[in-house]
Coordinates of C-alpha atoms in Angstrom, one line a residue:
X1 CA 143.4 115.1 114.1
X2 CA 145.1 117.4 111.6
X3 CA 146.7 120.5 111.7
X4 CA 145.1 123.6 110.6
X5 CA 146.6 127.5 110.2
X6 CA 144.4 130.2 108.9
X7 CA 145.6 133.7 108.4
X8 CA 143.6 136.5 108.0
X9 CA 141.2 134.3 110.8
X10 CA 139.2 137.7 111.9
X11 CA 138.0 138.6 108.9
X12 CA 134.6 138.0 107.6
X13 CA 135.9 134.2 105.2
X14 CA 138.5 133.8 108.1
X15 CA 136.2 133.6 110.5
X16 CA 134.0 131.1 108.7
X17 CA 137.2 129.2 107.9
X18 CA 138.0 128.5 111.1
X19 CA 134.6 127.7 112.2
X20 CA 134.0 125.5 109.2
X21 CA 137.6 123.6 109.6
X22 CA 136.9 123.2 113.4
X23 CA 133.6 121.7 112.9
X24 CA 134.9 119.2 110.6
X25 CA 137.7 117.9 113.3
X26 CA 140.8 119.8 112.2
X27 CA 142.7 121.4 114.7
X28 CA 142.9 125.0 114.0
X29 CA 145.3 128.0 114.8
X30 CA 143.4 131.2 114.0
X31 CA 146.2 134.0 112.9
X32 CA 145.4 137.5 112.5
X33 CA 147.1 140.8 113.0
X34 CA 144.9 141.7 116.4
X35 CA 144.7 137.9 117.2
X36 CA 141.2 139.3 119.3
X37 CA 139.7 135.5 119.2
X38 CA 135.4 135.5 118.1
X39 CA 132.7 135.3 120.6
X40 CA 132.0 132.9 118.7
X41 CA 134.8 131.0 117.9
X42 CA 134.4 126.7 118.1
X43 CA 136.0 125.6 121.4
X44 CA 139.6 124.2 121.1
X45 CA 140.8 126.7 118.1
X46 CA 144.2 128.5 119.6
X47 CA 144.7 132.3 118.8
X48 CA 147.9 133.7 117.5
X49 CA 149.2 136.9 116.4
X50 CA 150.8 137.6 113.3
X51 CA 152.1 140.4 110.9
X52 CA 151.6 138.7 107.6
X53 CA 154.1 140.4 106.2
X54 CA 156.8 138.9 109.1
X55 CA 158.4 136.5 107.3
X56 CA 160.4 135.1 110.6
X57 CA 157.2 135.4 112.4
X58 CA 155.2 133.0 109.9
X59 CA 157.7 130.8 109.9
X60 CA 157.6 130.6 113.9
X61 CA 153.8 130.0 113.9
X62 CA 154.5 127.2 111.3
X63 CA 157.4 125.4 113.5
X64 CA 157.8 121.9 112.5
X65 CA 155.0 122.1 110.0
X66 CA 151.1 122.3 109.6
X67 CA 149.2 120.2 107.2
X68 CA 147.2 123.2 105.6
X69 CA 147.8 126.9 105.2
X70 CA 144.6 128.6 104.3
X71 CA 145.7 132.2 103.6
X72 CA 142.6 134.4 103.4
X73 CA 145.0 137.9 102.9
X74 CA 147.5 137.0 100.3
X75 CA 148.5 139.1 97.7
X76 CA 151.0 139.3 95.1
X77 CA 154.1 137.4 94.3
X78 CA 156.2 138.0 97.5
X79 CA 153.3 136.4 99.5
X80 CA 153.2 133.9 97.3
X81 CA 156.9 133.1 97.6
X82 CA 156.3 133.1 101.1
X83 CA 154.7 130.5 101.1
X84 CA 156.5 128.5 98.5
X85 CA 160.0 129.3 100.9
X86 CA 158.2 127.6 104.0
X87 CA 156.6 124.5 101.6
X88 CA 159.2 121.9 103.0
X89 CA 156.8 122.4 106.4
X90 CA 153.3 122.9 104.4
X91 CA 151.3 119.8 103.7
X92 CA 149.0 121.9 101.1
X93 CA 147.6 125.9 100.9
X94 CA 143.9 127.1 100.3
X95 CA 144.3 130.6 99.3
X96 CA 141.7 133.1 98.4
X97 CA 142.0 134.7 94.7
X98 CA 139.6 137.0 93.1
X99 CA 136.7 137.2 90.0
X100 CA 138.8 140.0 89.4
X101 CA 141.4 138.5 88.0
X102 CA 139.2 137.8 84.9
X103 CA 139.7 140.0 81.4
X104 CA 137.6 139.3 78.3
X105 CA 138.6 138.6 74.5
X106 CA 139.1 142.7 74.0
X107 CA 141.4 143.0 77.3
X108 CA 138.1 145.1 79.3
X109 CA 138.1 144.1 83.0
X110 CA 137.2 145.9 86.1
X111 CA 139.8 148.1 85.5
X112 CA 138.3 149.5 81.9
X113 CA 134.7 150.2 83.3
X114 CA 135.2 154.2 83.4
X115 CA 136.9 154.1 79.9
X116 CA 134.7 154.4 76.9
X117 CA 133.3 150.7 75.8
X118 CA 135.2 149.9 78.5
X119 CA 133.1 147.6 80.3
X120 CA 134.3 143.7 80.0
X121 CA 131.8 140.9 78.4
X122 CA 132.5 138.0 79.8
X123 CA 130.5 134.5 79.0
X124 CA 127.5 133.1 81.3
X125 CA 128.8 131.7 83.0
X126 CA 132.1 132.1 83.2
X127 CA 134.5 129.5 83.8
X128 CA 138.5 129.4 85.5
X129 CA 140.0 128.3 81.8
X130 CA 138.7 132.2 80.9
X131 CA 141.5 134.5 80.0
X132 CA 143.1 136.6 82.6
X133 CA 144.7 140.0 83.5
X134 CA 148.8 140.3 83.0
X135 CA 150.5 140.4 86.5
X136 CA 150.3 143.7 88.0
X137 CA 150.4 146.0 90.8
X138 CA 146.3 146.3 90.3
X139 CA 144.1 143.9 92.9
X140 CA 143.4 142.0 90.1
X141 CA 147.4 142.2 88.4
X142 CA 148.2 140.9 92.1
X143 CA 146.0 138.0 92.6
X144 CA 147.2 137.1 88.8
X145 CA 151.0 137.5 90.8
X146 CA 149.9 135.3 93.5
X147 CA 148.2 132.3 91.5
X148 CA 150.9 132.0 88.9
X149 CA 153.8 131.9 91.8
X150 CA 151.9 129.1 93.9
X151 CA 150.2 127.2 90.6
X152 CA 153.7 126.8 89.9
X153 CA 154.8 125.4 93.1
X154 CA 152.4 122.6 92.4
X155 CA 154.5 119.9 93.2
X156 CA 156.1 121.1 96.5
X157 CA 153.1 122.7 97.8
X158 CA 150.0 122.1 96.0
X159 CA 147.5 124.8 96.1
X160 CA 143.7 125.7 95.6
X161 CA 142.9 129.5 94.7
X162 CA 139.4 130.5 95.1
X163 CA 138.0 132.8 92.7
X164 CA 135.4 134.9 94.9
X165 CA 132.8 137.0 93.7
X166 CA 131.1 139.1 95.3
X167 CA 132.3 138.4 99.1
X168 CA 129.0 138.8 101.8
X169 CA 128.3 138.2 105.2
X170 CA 128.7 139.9 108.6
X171 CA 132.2 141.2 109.7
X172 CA 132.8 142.6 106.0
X173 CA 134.7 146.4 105.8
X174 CA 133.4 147.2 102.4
X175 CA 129.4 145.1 102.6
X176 CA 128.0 145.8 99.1
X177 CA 124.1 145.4 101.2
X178 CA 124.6 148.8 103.0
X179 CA 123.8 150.2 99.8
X180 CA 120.3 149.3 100.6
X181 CA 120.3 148.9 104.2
X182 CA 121.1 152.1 104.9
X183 CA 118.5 153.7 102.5
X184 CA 115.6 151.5 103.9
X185 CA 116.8 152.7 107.5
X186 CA 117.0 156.4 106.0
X187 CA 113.3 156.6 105.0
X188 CA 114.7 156.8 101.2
X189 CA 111.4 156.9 99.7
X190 CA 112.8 156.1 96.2
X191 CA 116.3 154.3 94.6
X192 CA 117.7 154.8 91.5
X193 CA 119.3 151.5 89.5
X194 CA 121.2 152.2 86.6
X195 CA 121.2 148.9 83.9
X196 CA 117.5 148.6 84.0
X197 CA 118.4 147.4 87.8
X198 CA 119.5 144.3 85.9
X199 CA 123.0 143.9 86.9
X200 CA 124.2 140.6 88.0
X201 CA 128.0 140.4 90.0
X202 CA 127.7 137.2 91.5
X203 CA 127.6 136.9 95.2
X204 CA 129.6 134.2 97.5
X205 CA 128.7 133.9 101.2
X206 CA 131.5 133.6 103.6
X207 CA 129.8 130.1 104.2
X208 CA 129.8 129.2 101.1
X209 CA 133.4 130.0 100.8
X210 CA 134.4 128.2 103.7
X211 CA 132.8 125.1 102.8
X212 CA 134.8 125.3 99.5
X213 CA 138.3 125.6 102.1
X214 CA 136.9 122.4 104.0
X215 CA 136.8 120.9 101.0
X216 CA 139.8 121.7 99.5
X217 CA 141.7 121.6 102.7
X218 CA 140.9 117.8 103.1
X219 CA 141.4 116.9 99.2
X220 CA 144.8 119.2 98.3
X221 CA 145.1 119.6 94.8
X222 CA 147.4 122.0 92.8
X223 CA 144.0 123.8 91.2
X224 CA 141.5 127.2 90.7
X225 CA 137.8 127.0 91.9
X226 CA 135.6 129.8 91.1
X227 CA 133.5 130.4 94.7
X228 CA 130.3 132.1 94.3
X229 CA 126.3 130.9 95.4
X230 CA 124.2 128.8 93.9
X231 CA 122.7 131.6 91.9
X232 CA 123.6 135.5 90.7
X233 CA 120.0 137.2 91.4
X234 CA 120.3 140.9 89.7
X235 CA 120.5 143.9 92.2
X236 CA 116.5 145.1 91.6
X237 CA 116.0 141.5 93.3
X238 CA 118.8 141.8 96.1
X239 CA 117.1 145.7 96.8
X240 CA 113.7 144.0 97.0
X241 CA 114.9 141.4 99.5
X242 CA 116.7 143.8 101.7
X243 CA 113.3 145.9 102.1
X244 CA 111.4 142.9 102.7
X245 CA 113.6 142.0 105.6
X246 CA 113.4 145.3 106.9
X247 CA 109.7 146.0 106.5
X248 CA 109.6 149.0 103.8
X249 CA 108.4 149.2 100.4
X250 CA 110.6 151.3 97.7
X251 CA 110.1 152.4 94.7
X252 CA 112.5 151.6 92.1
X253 CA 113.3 154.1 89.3
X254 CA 115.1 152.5 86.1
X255 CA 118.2 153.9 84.1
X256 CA 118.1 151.8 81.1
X257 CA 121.5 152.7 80.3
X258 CA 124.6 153.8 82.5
X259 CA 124.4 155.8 85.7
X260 CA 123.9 159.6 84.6
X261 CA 125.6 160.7 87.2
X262 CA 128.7 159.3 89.4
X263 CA 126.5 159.1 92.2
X264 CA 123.1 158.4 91.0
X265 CA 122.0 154.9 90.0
X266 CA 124.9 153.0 90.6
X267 CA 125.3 150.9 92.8
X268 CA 128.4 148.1 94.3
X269 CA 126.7 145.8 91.8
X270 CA 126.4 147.9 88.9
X271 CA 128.0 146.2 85.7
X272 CA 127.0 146.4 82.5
X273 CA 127.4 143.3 81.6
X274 CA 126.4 139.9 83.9
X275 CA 129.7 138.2 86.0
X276 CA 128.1 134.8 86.7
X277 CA 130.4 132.5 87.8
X278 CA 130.3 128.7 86.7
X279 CA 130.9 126.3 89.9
X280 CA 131.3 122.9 87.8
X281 CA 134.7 122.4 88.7
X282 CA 133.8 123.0 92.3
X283 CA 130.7 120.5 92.3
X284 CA 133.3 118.3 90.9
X285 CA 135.6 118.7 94.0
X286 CA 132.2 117.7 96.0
X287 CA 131.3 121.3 96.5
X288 CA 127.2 122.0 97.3
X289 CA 126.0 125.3 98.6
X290 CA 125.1 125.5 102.4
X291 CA 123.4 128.6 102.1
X292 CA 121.4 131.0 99.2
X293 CA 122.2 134.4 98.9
X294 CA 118.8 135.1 100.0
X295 CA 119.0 132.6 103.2
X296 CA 122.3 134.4 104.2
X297 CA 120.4 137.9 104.2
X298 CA 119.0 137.9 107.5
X299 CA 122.4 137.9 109.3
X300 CA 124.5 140.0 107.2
X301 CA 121.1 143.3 107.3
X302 CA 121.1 142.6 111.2
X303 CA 124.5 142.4 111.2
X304 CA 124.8 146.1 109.6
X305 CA 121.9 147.7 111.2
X306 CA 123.5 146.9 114.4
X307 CA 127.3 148.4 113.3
X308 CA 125.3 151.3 111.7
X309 CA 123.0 152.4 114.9
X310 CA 123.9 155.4 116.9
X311 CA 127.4 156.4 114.0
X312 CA 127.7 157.7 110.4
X313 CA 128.0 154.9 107.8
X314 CA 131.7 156.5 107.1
X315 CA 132.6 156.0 110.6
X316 CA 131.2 152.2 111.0
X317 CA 132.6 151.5 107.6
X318 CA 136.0 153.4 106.8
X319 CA 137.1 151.1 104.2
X320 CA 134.1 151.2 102.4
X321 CA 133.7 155.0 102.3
X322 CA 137.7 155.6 101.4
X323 CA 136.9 153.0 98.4
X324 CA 133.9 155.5 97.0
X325 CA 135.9 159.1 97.9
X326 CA 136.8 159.0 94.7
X327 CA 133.8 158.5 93.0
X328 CA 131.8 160.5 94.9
X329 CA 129.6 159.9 98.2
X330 CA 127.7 156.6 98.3
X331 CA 125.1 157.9 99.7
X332 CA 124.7 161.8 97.5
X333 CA 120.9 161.8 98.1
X334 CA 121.3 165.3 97.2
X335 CA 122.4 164.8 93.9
X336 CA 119.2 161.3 93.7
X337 CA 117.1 164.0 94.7
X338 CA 117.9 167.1 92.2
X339 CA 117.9 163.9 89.4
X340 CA 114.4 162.8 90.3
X341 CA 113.3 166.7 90.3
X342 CA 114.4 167.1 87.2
X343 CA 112.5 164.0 85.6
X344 CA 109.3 165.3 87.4
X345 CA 109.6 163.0 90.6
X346 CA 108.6 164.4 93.4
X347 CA 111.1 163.9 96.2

């Protein structure tokens, strides 16, 4: 049996790393900041507490060594080097990087989407050899940091980064499906996608994800995976699965073009453009999905009907509703509805 740490272990891929590394006969410390263990959790799996950024405290958990760190909370350089100053104890790391990190041949990236032509073309699909942001103090700028400090350290502690793309599941503090969940549960007669409802982020399932770590974890490799499902269904489609699941029927009203409004049309999906990830490089690691995006529904709509029942959406979901403030309210049915009027929808 081999030793396992994960960090970041209550979050929604923690807790599917743990469960995924378990299962496959690693023995596994579960770190977190609260170190509350899951109901859930595979028997065997030891609970710790950890600040992540405690440097003396990480190094304590480590002790005489571990033979993987998968790190699902890492950002920047100075976690990076963290890591890198404890490699001497460190068999190998799987730490979790971002689709973010990705910039196209004109230098548009997530970060360019509110400037004019400022939305990024990227190629379908789009592979890790794809150009990238400069490091940065931007999410993206510091998961650039982070991979070029441990793809560096590739021959003291060799490292997989996953490239996630749009992260789902239960446990999640900013879930892209209450956009429809809540609507469906609302009564929203009508919904509003901007794009021709044809926007395509692609999604990666916490289980998904975690099979990529099992994998990785037992084959260590100084490398980058893109982690994402077996397919990028556009957000019309992921609105018309949620309602089926739930029992309603919606009516969806088409922007051709961008959002006319902050708050009508678009959506946690919303690009321009298509961000399909390609997962060759993975299937060449051994990687095969264990769930679709529309198989992993079912949990993840039960999941946030449950957290939503009985509380406002901003007080079940903090994160997610500081991330919007400054866009405007997720959920301005005021603003859908004076839209609609205006078009000659009735409301």
């Amino acid at each position: 049996m081999t030793h396992a740490l994960v960090i970041g272990a209550t979050g929604q891929i923690g807790r599917s790393a743990v469960r995924a590394l378990a299962q496959d006969g690693w023995d596994v410390t579960a770190a977190s900041r609260g170190a509350t263990p899951d109901a859930d959790r595979p028997e065997g799996v030891r609970t710790a507490r950890l600040d992540r950024e405690d440097d003396a405290a990480l190094a304590r958990l480590i002790g005489d060594g571990v033979d993987v760190v998968v790190d699902v909370v890492a950002y920047g350089r100075g976690h990076a080097r963290q890591l890198r100053a404890l490699s001497d104890r460190i068999g190998s790391a799987v730490v979790i990087s971002s689709a973010a990190v990705y910039e196209d041949e004109q230098g548009r990236s997530f970060l360019t989407q509110d400037e004019p032509d400022g939305h990024p073309r990227y190629p379908v699909p789009l592979p890790e050899s794809y150009r990238r942001l400069a490091p940065g103090e931007t999410y993206g700028g510091r998961k650039v940091a982070l991979e070029d400090e441990l793809l560096g350290a590739g021959d003291t502690l060799p490292t997989t980064l996953l490239r996630a793309g749009a992260v789902h599941g239960p446990h999640c503090t900013t879930p892209r499906e209450l956009y429809f969940v809540k609507r469906a549960l609302d009564g929203r007669p009508r919904r509003i996608l901007a794009y021709g409802g044809a926007s395509r982020f692609h999604p990666a399932s916490v289980h998904n994800i975690a099979e990529l770590v099992r994998l990785a974890a037992a084959r260590p490799g100084s490398r980058v995976l893109n982690a994402a499902d077996p397919a990028a269904p556009a957000v019309a489609e992921i609105g018309a699965a949620i309602d089926a699941l739930l029992g309603v029927e919606s009516e969806t009203v088409l922007i051709p073009g961008e959002p006319p409004a902050p708050t009508v049309g678009s959506t946690p999906w919303s690009l321009a453009h298509p961000l399909v990830l390609d997962m060759s490089a993975a299937r060449e690691l051994g990687y095969r999905p264990v769930v679709t995006y529309e198989r992993s529904l079912p949990e993840t709509v039960e999941w946030l009907a449950a957290r939503l029942h009985g509380k406002d959406w901003r007080e079940a979901f903090p994160v997610l509703a500081a991330a919007y403030d400054p866009m405007g309210d997720l959920f301005d049915y005021e603003a859908e509805d004076a839209w609609l009027t205006r078009r000659g929808k009735a409301v």
